[in-house]
Amino acid sequence: MQNSTLIWDEKHTPISRYFNDVYFNTDGAIDERTYVFINGNKLSERFLQHKQPIFTVGETGFGTGLSFLILWQTFLGFRKQHPDHILKKLQFFSVEKYPLTQSEMIKIHESVIHDQALKLLAKQLQQQLVNTTCLFNNVSLSILYNDVSHFPEFLAKQNIMIDAWFFDGFSPSKNPDMWSESLFKACYQLTSLGGTFATYSAGGFVRRNLISSGFIVNKCQGFGVKREMLLGYKNEITSPKK
Ligand SMILES: C[S@@+](CC[C@H](N)C(=O)[O-])C[C@H]1O[C@@H](n2cnc3c(N)ncnc32)[C@H](O)[C@@H]1O
């Protein structure tokens, strides 16, 4: 594990020194992540329709853990509203090559999380992050601290199939490894039938790589000023393109 080299710009936006890119814009970060990843994967509806006890999410780039926290809160809301539903457990798998230190993560969470309930979840996450697998009652979090190229094998070895992907590398031009065709092909193979992905990116090569990996890809309205983003799914009928 390497120490992250996080820097804060003059607007208090956290930036990766490795990639010279923002983790997120501090204003609206939670709304944006909810819009792109939770709503983009239609998770509230999908939880309701799920016919198995476990729902599994995969993410490329754990970063600050903010997307995980929002998802966790969404799942707790679902369980509270539907205590008798067959879906009882959420599994979250992510990968991170440049983990933040605990103090960096605390600082980021303090800068962006204002909701009391989410703050409590963030505290639990901060305390457990030294472990590669964290258990929070009915929610489990596993992080592979390695390069993303090892992530598919990490999942395959555990026979994990992903119901929803959060593709969340830094900007594709600065972080192409997180958007490669070989990665998406491997992710496609690990996607359950009808499984979905969401990403804030709408870049041309990202779209092409997702399509050639087998995903059905749709361009959708992006968050705020962003014109477009990509959503998609694994078609139950076609097989992946070679
Ligand atoms: C935009 S951030 C992810 C934000 C995160 N999902 C969150 O909720 O804060 C992208 C992350 O991908 C990680 N990353 C970039 N290249 C990587 C690689 N080759 N392998 C694994 N992680 C990588 C970065 O260190 C960074 O934490």
CSV table of N, CA, C and O and ligand atoms in Angstrom, one decimal, residues 16 18-19 21-24 33 37 59-68 94-100 108 144 146-149 166 168-171 175 177-178 200, ligand 1:
chain,number,residue,atom,x,y,z
A,16,SER,N,-6.0,14.6,-6.4
A,16,SER,CA,-5.0,13.6,-6.4
A,16,SER,C,-3.7,14.1,-7.0
A,16,SER,O,-3.7,14.6,-8.2
A,18,TYR,N,-1.3,12.3,-7.9
A,18,TYR,CA,-0.9,11.3,-8.9
A,18,TYR,C,-1.5,11.6,-10.2
A,18,TYR,O,-0.9,11.4,-11.3
A,19,PHE,N,-2.8,12.1,-10.2
A,19,PHE,CA,-3.5,12.2,-11.5
A,19,PHE,C,-3.9,13.7,-11.8
A,19,PHE,O,-4.5,14.0,-12.8
A,21,ASP,N,-6.3,15.4,-10.7
A,21,ASP,CA,-7.7,15.5,-11.0
A,21,ASP,C,-8.4,15.5,-9.6
A,21,ASP,O,-7.9,15.0,-8.6
A,22,VAL,N,-9.7,16.0,-9.7
A,22,VAL,CA,-10.4,16.2,-8.4
A,22,VAL,C,-11.1,14.9,-8.1
A,22,VAL,O,-11.6,14.1,-9.0
A,23,TYR,N,-11.2,14.6,-6.8
A,23,TYR,CA,-12.0,13.4,-6.3
A,23,TYR,C,-13.5,13.7,-6.6
A,23,TYR,O,-14.2,12.9,-7.0
A,24,PHE,N,-13.9,15.0,-6.3
A,24,PHE,CA,-15.2,15.5,-6.6
A,24,PHE,C,-15.2,16.9,-6.3
A,24,PHE,O,-14.3,17.4,-5.7
A,33,ARG,N,-23.1,12.1,-6.9
A,33,ARG,CA,-22.9,10.7,-6.7
A,33,ARG,C,-24.2,9.9,-6.7
A,33,ARG,O,-24.4,8.8,-7.2
A,37,PHE,N,-24.6,7.4,-9.7
A,37,PHE,CA,-24.4,5.9,-9.4
A,37,PHE,C,-25.7,5.3,-8.8
A,37,PHE,O,-26.0,4.1,-9.2
A,59,GLU,N,-17.1,-1.5,-7.7
A,59,GLU,CA,-16.7,-0.1,-8.0
A,59,GLU,C,-15.3,-0.1,-8.5
A,59,GLU,O,-14.4,-0.8,-7.9
A,60,THR,N,-14.9,0.7,-9.4
A,60,THR,CA,-13.5,0.9,-9.8
A,60,THR,C,-13.1,2.3,-9.2
A,60,THR,O,-13.5,3.3,-9.7
A,61,GLY,N,-12.3,2.2,-8.2
A,61,GLY,CA,-11.8,3.4,-7.5
A,61,GLY,C,-12.5,3.8,-6.3
A,61,GLY,O,-13.5,4.4,-6.3
A,62,PHE,N,-12.0,3.3,-5.1
A,62,PHE,CA,-12.7,3.5,-3.8
A,62,PHE,C,-12.6,5.0,-3.4
A,62,PHE,O,-13.5,5.5,-2.8
A,63,GLY,N,-11.4,5.6,-3.6
A,63,GLY,CA,-11.2,7.0,-3.3
A,63,GLY,C,-11.5,7.3,-1.9
A,63,GLY,O,-11.0,6.8,-0.9
A,64,THR,N,-12.5,8.2,-1.7
A,64,THR,CA,-12.9,8.7,-0.4
A,64,THR,C,-14.0,7.8,0.2
A,64,THR,O,-14.4,8.1,1.4
A,65,GLY,N,-14.5,6.9,-0.5
A,65,GLY,CA,-15.5,6.0,0.1
A,65,GLY,C,-16.9,6.7,0.0
A,65,GLY,O,-17.9,6.1,0.5
A,66,LEU,N,-17.0,7.9,-0.6
A,66,LEU,CA,-18.3,8.6,-0.5
A,66,LEU,C,-19.4,7.8,-1.2
A,66,LEU,O,-20.5,7.8,-0.7
A,67,SER,N,-19.1,7.3,-2.4
A,67,SER,CA,-20.1,6.6,-3.1
A,67,SER,C,-20.6,5.4,-2.3
A,67,SER,O,-21.8,5.1,-2.2
A,68,PHE,N,-19.6,4.7,-1.6
A,68,PHE,CA,-20.0,3.5,-0.8
A,68,PHE,C,-20.9,4.0,0.3
A,68,PHE,O,-22.0,3.4,0.6
A,94,SER,N,-14.6,-3.0,-4.1
A,94,SER,CA,-13.9,-1.9,-4.7
A,94,SER,C,-12.4,-2.2,-4.8
A,94,SER,O,-11.9,-3.2,-4.3
A,95,VAL,N,-11.8,-1.3,-5.6
A,95,VAL,CA,-10.3,-1.5,-5.8
A,95,VAL,C,-9.7,-0.1,-5.6
A,95,VAL,O,-10.3,0.9,-6.0
A,96,GLU,N,-8.5,-0.1,-5.0
A,96,GLU,CA,-7.8,1.2,-4.8
A,96,GLU,C,-6.3,1.1,-4.8
A,96,GLU,O,-5.8,0.3,-3.9
A,97,LYS,N,-5.7,1.7,-5.7
A,97,LYS,CA,-4.2,1.6,-5.8
A,97,LYS,C,-3.5,2.7,-4.9
A,97,LYS,O,-2.4,2.5,-4.4
A,98,TYR,N,-4.2,3.8,-4.7
A,98,TYR,CA,-3.6,4.9,-3.9
A,98,TYR,C,-4.5,5.3,-2.7
A,98,TYR,O,-5.1,6.3,-2.8
A,99,PRO,N,-4.6,4.4,-1.7
A,99,PRO,CA,-5.5,4.7,-0.6
A,99,PRO,C,-5.2,5.9,0.1
A,99,PRO,O,-4.1,6.3,0.3
A,100,LEU,N,-6.3,6.6,0.5
A,100,LEU,CA,-6.1,7.8,1.4
A,100,LEU,C,-5.7,7.3,2.8
A,100,LEU,O,-6.1,6.2,3.2
A,108,ILE,N,-11.7,14.8,4.4
A,108,ILE,CA,-12.6,14.8,3.2
A,108,ILE,C,-14.0,14.7,3.6
A,108,ILE,O,-14.9,15.4,3.2
A,144,LEU,N,-9.8,-4.2,-2.6
A,144,LEU,CA,-8.5,-4.7,-3.1
A,144,LEU,C,-7.6,-3.6,-3.2
A,144,LEU,O,-7.8,-2.7,-4.0
A,146,ASN,N,-4.8,-2.6,-4.7
A,146,ASN,CA,-3.9,-3.0,-5.8
A,146,ASN,C,-4.3,-2.3,-7.1
A,146,ASN,O,-5.3,-1.6,-7.1
A,147,ASP,N,-3.6,-2.6,-8.1
A,147,ASP,CA,-3.9,-2.0,-9.4
A,147,ASP,C,-5.3,-2.6,-9.9
A,147,ASP,O,-5.5,-3.8,-9.7
A,148,VAL,N,-6.0,-1.8,-10.6
A,148,VAL,CA,-7.3,-2.3,-11.1
A,148,VAL,C,-7.2,-3.5,-12.0
A,148,VAL,O,-8.2,-4.3,-12.1
A,149,SER,N,-6.1,-3.7,-12.6
A,149,SER,CA,-5.9,-4.9,-13.5
A,149,SER,C,-6.1,-6.2,-12.8
A,149,SER,O,-6.4,-7.2,-13.4
A,166,PHE,N,-20.2,0.7,-10.4
A,166,PHE,CA,-19.9,2.2,-10.4
A,166,PHE,C,-18.5,2.3,-11.1
A,166,PHE,O,-17.5,2.0,-10.4
A,168,ASP,N,-15.7,4.5,-11.9
A,168,ASP,CA,-15.4,5.8,-11.3
A,168,ASP,C,-13.9,6.1,-11.2
A,168,ASP,O,-13.5,6.6,-10.1
A,169,GLY,N,-13.2,5.9,-12.2
A,169,GLY,CA,-11.8,6.3,-12.3
A,169,GLY,C,-11.8,7.8,-12.4
A,169,GLY,O,-12.8,8.5,-12.5
A,170,PHE,N,-10.6,8.4,-12.3
A,170,PHE,CA,-10.4,9.8,-12.7
A,170,PHE,C,-10.7,10.0,-14.1
A,170,PHE,O,-11.0,9.0,-14.9
A,171,SER,N,-10.7,11.2,-14.5
A,171,SER,CA,-11.0,11.6,-15.9
A,171,SER,C,-10.2,10.6,-16.9
A,171,SER,O,-9.0,10.4,-16.8
A,175,ASN,N,-6.5,9.1,-16.7
A,175,ASN,CA,-6.4,7.8,-15.9
A,175,ASN,C,-7.0,6.7,-16.8
A,175,ASN,O,-7.9,5.9,-16.4
A,177,ASP,N,-6.2,3.7,-17.6
A,177,ASP,CA,-6.2,2.3,-17.1
A,177,ASP,C,-7.6,1.9,-16.6
A,177,ASP,O,-8.0,0.8,-16.5
A,178,MET,N,-8.3,2.9,-16.0
A,178,MET,CA,-9.6,2.6,-15.4
A,178,MET,C,-10.7,2.5,-16.4
A,178,MET,O,-11.9,2.3,-16.0
A,200,TYR,N,-20.0,8.7,-14.7
A,200,TYR,CA,-20.2,10.1,-15.0
A,200,TYR,C,-19.6,10.4,-16.4
A,200,TYR,O,-19.9,11.4,-17.0
B,1,LIG,C1,-12.6,9.6,-8.9
B,1,LIG,S1,-11.7,8.7,-7.7
B,1,LIG,C2,-12.9,7.6,-7.1
B,1,LIG,C3,-13.9,8.3,-6.1
B,1,LIG,C4,-14.6,7.4,-5.2
B,1,LIG,N1,-15.4,6.4,-5.9
B,1,LIG,C5,-15.3,8.1,-4.1
B,1,LIG,O1,-16.5,7.8,-3.8
B,1,LIG,O2,-14.7,9.0,-3.5
B,1,LIG,C6,-10.8,7.5,-8.6
B,1,LIG,C7,-10.0,6.6,-7.8
B,1,LIG,O3,-9.4,5.6,-8.6
B,1,LIG,C8,-8.1,5.3,-8.1
B,1,LIG,N2,-7.2,4.7,-9.1
B,1,LIG,C9,-6.7,5.4,-10.2
B,1,LIG,N3,-6.0,4.5,-11.0
B,1,LIG,C10,-6.1,3.3,-10.4
B,1,LIG,C11,-5.6,2.0,-10.8
B,1,LIG,N4,-4.9,1.8,-11.9
B,1,LIG,N5,-5.9,1.0,-10.0
B,1,LIG,C12,-6.6,1.2,-8.8
B,1,LIG,N6,-7.1,2.4,-8.4
B,1,LIG,C13,-6.9,3.4,-9.2
B,1,LIG,C14,-7.6,6.6,-7.6
B,1,LIG,O4,-6.5,6.5,-6.7
B,1,LIG,C15,-8.9,7.3,-7.0
B,1,LIG,O5,-9.0,7.0,-5.7
